[in-house]
Short mmCIF file of C-alpha atoms and ligand atoms in Angstrom, two decimals:
data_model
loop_
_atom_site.label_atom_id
_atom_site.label_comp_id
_atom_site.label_asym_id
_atom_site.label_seq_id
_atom_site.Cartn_x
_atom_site.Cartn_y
_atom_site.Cartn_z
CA UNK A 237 29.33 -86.16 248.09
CA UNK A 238 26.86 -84.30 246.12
CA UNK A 239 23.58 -85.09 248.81
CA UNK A 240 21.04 -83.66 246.21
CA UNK A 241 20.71 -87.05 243.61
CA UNK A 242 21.74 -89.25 246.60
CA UNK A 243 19.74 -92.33 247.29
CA UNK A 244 19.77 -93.19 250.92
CA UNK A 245 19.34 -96.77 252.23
CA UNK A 246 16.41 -95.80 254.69
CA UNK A 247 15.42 -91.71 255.15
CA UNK A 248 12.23 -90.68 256.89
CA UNK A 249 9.20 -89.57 254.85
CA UNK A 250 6.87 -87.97 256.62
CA UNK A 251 3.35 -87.99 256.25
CA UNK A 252 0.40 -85.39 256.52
CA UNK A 253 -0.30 -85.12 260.17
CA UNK A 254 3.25 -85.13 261.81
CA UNK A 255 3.83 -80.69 261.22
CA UNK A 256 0.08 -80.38 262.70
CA UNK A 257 0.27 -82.08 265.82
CA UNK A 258 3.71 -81.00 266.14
CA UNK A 259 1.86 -77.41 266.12
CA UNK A 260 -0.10 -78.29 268.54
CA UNK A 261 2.38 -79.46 270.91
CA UNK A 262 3.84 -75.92 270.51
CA UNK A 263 0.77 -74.02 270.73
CA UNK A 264 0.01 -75.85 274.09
CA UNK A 265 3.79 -75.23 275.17
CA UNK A 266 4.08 -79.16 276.19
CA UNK A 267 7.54 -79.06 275.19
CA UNK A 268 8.93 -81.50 277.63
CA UNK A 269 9.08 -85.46 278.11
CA UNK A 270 5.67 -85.86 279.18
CA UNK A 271 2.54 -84.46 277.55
CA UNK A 272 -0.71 -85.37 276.01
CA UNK A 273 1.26 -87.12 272.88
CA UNK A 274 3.08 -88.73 274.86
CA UNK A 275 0.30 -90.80 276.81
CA UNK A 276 -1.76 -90.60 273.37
CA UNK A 277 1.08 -92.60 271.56
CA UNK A 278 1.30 -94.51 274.34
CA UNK A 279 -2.40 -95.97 274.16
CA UNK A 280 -2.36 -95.40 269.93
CA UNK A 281 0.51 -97.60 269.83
CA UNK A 282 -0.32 -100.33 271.87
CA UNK A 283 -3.76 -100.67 270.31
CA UNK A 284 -1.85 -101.20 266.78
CA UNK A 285 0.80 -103.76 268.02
CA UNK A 286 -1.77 -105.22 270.58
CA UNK A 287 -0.30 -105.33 273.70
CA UNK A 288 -1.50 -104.18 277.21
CA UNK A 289 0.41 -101.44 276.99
CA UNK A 290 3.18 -99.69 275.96
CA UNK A 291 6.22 -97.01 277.48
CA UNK A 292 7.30 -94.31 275.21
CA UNK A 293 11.16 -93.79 275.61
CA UNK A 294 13.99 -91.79 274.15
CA UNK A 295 15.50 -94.65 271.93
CA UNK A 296 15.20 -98.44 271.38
CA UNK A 297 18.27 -99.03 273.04
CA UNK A 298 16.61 -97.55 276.21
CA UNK A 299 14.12 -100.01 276.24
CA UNK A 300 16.47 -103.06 275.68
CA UNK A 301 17.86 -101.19 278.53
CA UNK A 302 15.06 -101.10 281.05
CA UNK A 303 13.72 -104.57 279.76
CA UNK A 304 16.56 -105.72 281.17
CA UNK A 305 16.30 -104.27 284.51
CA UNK A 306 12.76 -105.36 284.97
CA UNK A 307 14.26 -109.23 283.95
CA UNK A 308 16.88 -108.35 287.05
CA UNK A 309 19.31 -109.01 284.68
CA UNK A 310 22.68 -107.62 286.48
CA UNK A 311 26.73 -108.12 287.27
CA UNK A 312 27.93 -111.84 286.28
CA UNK A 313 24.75 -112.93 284.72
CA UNK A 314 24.32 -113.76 280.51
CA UNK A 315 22.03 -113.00 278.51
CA UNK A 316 21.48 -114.84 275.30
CA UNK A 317 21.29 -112.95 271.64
CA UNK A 318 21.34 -112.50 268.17
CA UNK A 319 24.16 -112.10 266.60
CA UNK A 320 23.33 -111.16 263.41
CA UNK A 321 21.81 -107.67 264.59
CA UNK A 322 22.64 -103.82 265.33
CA UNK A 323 25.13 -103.99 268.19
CA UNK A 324 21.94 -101.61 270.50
CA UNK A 325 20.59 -105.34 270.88
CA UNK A 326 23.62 -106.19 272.71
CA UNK A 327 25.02 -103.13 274.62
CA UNK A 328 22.22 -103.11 277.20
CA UNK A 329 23.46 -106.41 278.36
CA UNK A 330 26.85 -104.99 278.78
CA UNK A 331 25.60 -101.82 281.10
CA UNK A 332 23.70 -104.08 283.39
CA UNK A 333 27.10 -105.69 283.99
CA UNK A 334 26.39 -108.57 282.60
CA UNK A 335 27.75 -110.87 279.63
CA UNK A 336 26.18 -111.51 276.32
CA UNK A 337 26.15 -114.91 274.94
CA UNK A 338 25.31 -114.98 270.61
CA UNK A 339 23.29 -117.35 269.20
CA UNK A 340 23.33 -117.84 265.30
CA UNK A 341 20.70 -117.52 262.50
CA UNK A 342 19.09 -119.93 260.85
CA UNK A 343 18.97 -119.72 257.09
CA UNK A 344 14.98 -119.70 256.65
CA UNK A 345 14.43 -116.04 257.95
CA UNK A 346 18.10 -115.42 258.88
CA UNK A 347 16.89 -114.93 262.50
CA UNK A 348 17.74 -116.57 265.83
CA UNK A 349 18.66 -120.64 265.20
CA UNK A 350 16.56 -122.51 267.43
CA UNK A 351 18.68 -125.67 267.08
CA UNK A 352 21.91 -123.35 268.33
CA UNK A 353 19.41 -122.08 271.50
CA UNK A 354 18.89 -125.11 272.15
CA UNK A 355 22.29 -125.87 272.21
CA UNK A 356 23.19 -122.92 274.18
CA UNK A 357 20.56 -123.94 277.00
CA UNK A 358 21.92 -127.21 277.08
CA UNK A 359 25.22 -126.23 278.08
CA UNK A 360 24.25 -123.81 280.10
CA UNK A 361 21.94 -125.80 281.95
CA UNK A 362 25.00 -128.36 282.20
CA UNK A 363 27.16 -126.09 283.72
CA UNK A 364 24.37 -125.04 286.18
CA UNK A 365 24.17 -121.30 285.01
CA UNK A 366 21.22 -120.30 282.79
CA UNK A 367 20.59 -117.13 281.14
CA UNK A 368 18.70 -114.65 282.86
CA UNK A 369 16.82 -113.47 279.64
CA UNK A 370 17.00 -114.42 275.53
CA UNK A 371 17.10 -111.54 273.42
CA UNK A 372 15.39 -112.45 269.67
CA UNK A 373 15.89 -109.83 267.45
CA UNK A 374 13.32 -109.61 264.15
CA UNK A 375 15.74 -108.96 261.39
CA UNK A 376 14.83 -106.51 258.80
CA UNK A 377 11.58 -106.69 259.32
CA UNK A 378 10.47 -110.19 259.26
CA UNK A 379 9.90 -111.92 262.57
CA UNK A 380 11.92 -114.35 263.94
CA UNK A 381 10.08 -118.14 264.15
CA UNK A 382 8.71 -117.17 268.36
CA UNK A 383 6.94 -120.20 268.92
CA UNK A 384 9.93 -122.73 268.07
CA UNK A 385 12.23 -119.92 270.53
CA UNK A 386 10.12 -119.19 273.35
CA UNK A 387 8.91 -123.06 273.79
CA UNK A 388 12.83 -123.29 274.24
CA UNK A 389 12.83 -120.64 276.64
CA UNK A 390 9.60 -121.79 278.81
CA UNK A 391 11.25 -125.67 279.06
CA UNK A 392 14.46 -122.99 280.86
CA UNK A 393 12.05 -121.22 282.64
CA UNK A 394 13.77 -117.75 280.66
CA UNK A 395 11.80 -115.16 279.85
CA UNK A 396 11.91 -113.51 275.86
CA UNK A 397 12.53 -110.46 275.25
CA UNK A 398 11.82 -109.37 271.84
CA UNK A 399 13.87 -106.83 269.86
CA UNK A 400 11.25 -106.21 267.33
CA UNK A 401 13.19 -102.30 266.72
CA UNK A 402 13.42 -103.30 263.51
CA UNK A 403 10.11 -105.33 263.09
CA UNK A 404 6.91 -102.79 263.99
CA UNK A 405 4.25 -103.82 262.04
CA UNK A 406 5.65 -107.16 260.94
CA UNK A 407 3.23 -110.12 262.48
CA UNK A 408 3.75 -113.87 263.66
CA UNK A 409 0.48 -116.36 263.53
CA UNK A 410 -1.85 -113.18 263.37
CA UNK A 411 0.04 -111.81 266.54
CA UNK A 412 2.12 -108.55 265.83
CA UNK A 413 6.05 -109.13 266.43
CA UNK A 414 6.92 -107.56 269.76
CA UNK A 415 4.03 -108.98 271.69
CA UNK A 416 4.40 -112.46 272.10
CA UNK A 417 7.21 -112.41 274.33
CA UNK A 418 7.55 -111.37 278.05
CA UNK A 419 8.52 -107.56 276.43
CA UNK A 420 8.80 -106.48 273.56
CA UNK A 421 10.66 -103.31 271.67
CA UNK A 422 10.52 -101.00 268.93
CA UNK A 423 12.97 -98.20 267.40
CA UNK A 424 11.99 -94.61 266.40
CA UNK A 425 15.32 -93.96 265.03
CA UNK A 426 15.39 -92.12 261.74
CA UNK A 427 16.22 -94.93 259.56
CA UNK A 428 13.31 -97.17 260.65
CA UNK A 429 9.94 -97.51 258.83
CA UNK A 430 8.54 -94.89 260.85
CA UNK A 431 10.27 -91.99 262.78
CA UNK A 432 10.29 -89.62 265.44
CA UNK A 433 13.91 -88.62 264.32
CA UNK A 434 14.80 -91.01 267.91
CA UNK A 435 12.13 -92.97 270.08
CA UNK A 436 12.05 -95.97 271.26
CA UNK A 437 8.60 -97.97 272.80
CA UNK A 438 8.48 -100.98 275.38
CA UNK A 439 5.27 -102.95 275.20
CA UNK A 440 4.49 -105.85 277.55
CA UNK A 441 0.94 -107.55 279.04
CA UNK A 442 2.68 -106.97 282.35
CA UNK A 443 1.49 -103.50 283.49
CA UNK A 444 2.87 -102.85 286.87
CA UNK A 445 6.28 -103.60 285.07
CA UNK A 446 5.78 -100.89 282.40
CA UNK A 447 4.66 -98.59 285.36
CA UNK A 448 8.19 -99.58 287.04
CA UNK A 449 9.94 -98.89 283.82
CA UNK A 450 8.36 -95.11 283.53
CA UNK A 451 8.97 -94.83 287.32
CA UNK A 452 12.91 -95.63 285.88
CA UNK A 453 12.89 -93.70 282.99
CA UNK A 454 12.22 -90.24 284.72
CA UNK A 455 14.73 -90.65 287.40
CA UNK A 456 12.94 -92.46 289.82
CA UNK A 457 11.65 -89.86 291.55
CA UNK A 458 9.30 -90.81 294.46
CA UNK A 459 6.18 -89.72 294.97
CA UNK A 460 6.63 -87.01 297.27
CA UNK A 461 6.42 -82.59 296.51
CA UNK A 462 10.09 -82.55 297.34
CA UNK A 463 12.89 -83.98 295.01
CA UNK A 464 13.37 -87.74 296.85
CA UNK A 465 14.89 -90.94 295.36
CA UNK A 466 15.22 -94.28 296.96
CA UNK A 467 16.45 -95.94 293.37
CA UNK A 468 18.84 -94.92 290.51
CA UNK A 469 16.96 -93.90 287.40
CA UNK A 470 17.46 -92.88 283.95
CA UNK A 471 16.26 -89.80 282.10
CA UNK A 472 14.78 -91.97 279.08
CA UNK A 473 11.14 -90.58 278.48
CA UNK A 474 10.31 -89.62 275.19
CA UNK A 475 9.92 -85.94 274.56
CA UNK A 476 5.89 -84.90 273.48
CA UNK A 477 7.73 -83.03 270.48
CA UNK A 478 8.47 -86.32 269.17
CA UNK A 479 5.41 -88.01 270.43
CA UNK A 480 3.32 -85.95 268.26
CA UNK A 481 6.21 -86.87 265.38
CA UNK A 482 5.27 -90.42 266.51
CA UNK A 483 1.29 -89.99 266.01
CA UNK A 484 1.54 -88.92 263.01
CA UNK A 485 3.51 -91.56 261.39
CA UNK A 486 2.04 -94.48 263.03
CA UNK A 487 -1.48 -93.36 261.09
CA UNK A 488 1.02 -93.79 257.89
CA UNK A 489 2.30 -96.95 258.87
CA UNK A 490 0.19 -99.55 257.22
CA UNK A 491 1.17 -97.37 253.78
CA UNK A 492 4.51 -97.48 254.67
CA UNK A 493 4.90 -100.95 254.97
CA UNK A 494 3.03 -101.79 251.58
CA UNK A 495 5.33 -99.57 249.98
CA UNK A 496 8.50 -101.25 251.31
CA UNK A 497 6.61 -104.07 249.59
CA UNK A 498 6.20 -102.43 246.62
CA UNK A 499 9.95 -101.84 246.79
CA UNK A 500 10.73 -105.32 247.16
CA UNK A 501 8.89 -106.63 244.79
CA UNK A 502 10.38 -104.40 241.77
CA UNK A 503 13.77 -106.10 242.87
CA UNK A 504 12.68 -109.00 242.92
CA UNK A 505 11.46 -108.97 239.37
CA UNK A 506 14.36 -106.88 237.90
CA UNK A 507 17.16 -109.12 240.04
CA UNK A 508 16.26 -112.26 240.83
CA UNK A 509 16.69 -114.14 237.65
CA UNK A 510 20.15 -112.82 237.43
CA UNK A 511 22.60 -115.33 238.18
CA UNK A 512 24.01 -115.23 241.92
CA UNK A 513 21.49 -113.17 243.45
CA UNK A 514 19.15 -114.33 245.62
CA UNK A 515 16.89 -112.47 248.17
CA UNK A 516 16.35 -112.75 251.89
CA UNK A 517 13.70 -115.29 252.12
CA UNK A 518 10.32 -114.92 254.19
CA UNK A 519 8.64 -117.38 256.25
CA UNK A 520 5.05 -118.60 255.73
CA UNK A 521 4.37 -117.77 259.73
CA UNK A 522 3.53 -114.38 259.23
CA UNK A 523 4.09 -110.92 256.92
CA UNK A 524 7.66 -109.46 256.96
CA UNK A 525 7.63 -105.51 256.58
CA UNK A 526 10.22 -105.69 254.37
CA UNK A 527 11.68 -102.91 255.74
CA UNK A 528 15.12 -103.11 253.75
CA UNK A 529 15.43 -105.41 250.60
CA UNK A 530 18.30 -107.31 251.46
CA UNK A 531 19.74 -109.65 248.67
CA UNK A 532 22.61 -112.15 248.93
CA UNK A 533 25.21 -112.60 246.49
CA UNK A 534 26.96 -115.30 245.09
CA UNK A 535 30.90 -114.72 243.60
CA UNK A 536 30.79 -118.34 242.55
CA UNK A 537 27.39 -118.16 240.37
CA UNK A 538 28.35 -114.50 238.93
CA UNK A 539 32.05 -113.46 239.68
CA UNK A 540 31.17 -110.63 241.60
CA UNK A 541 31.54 -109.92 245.32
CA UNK A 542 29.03 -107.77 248.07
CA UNK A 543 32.00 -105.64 248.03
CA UNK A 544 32.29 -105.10 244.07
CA UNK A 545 29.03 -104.02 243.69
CA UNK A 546 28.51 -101.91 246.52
CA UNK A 547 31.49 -100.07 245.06
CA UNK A 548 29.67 -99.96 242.03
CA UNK A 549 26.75 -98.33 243.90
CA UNK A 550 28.75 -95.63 245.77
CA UNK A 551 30.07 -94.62 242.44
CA UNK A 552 26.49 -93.91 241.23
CA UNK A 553 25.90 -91.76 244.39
CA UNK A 554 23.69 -94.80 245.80
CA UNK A 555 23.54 -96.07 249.36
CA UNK A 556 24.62 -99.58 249.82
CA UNK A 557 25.34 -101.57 253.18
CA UNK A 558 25.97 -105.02 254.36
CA UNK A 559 24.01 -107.00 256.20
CA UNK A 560 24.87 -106.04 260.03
CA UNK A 561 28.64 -107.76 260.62
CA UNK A 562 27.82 -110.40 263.32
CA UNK A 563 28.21 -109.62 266.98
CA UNK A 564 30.58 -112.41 267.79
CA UNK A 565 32.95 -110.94 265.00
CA UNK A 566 32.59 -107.20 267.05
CA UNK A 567 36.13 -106.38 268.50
CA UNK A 568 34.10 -105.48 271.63
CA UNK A 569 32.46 -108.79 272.63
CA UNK A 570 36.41 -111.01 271.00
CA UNK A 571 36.47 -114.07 272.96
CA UNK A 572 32.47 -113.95 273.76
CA UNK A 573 30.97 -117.51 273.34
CA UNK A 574 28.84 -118.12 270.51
CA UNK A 575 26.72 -121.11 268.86
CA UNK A 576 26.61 -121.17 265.38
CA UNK A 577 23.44 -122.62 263.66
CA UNK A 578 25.40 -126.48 263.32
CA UNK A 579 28.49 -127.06 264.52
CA UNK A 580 31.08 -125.98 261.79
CA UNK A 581 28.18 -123.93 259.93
CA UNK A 582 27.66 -120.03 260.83
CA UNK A 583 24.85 -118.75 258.84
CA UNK A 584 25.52 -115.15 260.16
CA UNK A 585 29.00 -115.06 258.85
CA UNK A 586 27.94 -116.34 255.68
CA UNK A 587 24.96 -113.38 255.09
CA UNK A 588 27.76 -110.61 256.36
CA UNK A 589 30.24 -111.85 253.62
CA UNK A 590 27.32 -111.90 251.15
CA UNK A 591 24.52 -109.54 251.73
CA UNK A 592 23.99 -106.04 250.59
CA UNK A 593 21.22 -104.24 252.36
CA UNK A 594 19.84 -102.37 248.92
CA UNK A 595 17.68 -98.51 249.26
CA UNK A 596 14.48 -99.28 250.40
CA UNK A 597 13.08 -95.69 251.30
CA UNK A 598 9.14 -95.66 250.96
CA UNK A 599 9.42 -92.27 249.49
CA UNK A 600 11.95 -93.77 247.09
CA UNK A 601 10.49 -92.70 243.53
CA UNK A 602 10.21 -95.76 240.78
CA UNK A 603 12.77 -93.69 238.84
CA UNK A 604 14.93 -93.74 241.79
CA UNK A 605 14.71 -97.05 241.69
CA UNK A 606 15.38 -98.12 238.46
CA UNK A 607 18.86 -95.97 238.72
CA UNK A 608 19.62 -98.87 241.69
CA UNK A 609 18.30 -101.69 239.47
CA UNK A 610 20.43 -100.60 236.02
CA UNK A 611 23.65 -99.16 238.21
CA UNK A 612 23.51 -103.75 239.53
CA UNK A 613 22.63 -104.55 235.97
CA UNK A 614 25.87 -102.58 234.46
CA UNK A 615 27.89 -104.15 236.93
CA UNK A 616 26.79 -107.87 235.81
CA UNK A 617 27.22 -106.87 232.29
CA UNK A 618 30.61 -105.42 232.73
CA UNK A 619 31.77 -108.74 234.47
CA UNK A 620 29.69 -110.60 231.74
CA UNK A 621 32.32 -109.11 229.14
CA UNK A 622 35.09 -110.07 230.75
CA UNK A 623 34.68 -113.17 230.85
CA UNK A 624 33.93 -113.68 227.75
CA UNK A 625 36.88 -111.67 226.70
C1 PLP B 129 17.75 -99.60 265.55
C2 PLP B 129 17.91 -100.82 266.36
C3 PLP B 129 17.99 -100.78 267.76
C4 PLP B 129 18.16 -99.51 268.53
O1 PLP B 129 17.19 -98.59 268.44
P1 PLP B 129 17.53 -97.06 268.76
O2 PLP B 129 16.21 -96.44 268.81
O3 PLP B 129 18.40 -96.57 267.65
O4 PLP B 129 18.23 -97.02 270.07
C5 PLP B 129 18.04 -101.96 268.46
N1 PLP B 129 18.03 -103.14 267.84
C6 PLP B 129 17.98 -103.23 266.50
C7 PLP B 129 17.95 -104.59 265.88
C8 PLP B 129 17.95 -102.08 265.71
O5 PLP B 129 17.94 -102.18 264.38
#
């Protein structure tokens, strides 16, 4: 694979800060998981998503992780979630010993299906067993529809727990994704809109909790001069290396997300009025991110599968993906129960066969772009000809 012309679905792109306060880190030798950064991305953070506060940890998945713990979430419970999502939503459920029920998507924002939640809680609630927490994940950037899900919830009495990792900076009715449920979580992880090469951040309104959860992640040590513990911990902080990383690219957020925008919308002029293509819609609720363009396509309208022209792609030296394959369809969670969005009708298994998550990098050049645009064009074209032929 020649790396050097490659386009990549999602790579970082660093802005101007991230080397100088990395520097700094250095010259003040805080290399370890606690520092100044670390508290100052902490605060910096939680001013821009709006919450009360906010725990810097070493991935997403840790947070899920400790979110979890605080919702006492432990052996024989279930957790409800996603399905259509990155399988660090659902893992977390699995280490606290408990068992992950998947709820579908619903085919306006391709996020959680209220009317198969509400399906889920019904049953539940029938066979006297409720969930001990709902994770919603924000797919792709755009938020999932929170009031519709956690008025649901409340009527259970079951907290939300949003799994925004893929959603920072997206909003919902003015509110930033993340904050409107009980906790909320973001991912650092290289291929998100912004990086500290791995991070993750739990944000909640409930304070002592977050306290609990940095008490967690740094082995639970007790507060005495000798090395005592009275709980099992985690070592989950976030190291002040990547902090400063963190800093650094949240000031370049806001630009980030209007290029992923910008991204978007030069698909959407070039593809949509092809026949068979049609892009993952957004809701009027709030502003997606857009953090990958993700467009669905149909063999039936243009003779051409996902598969076909992500082939095509790879041939060009172009990074294609589906959309995430559907947690109920994992070989890991067979014979886990699952509500589709109607009875008969799973949206999520519809968007895996279909979708193609296209390169959305932000420091993708319009050049680079175009080379994505004409490599889909040739490969309508070519079918075009053949059926003519
Ligand atoms: C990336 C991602 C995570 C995990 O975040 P990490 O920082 O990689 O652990 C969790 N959920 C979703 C939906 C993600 O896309």
């Amino acid at each position: 694979m020649d790396t050097s012309n490659r386009i990549y679905l999602s790579p970082p792109h660093m802005g101007e800060m991230e080397q100088q306060l990395v520097a700094e880190a250095f010259a003040t030798n805080w290399i370890a998981p606690v520092g100044p950064h670390v508290n100052a991305f902490e605060a910096e953070l939680a001013e821009y998503a709006g919450s009360g506060g906010a725990v810097a940890l070493s991935s997403g998945t840790a947070a899920i992780h400790l979110a979890l713990s605080l919702l006492n979430v432990g052996p024989g419970d279930t957790v409800f979630c996603s399905t259509l999502t990155f399988i660090a939503s659902a893992n977390p459920i699995t280490y606290q010993g408990a068992i992950p029920v998947f709820i579908d998507s619903e085919p306006q924002t391709w996020n959680m299906s209220p009317a198969a939640l509400k399906r889920a809680f019904k049953d539940a609630a029938e066979a006297g067993k409720l969930p001990k927490a709902v994770i919603v994940v924000d797919l792709y950037g755009q938020s999932a529809d929170k009031d519709s899900l956690l008025a649901i919830c409340n009527s259970y009495g079951v907290p939300m727990l949003e799994d925004s990792a893929e959603a920072l900076g997206a909003t919902y009715k003015g509110k930033k994704a993340g904050t409107i449920g009980r906790f909320g979580v973001y991912s650092f992880n290289g291929n998100k809109i912004i990086t500290t090469s791995g991070g993750g951040m739990l944000v909640s309104e409930d304070i002592a909790s977050l306290e609990k959860a940095r008490f967690w992640a740094t082995q639970a040590r007790d507060a005495a001069r000798h090395y005592q513990h009275s709980e099992i911990g985690y070592n989950y902080r976030l190291s002040n290396v990547l902090a400063a990383i963190g800093r650094g690219q949240l000031r370049v957020l806001e630009d980030r997300i209007q290029a992923k925008h910008a991204v978007y919308n030069r698909y959407f002029e070039e593809l949509s009025p092809m026949d068979g293509i049609e892009f993952m819609p957004e809701a009027s609720y709030g502003r997606a991110t857009r953090w990958l363009t993700v467009m669905v396509v149909d063999p039936a309208e243009c003779g051409l599968t996902a598969a076909v022209i992500m082939d095509a792609l790879e041939k060009e030296n172009i990074e294609s993906r589906p959309v995430w394959k559907p947690m109920h369809r994992q070989p890991v969670f067979a014979n886990h129960r699952y509500y589709p969005h109607t009875d008969g009708k799973s949206i999520s298994d519809y968007l895996f066969q279909r979708g193609i998550c296209l390169p959305s990098g932000t420091s993708m050049t319009a050049g680079d772009q175009a080379r994505v645009i004409n490599s889909i064009k040739k490969v309508f074209r070519l079918q075009q000809k053949r059926k003519i032929s």
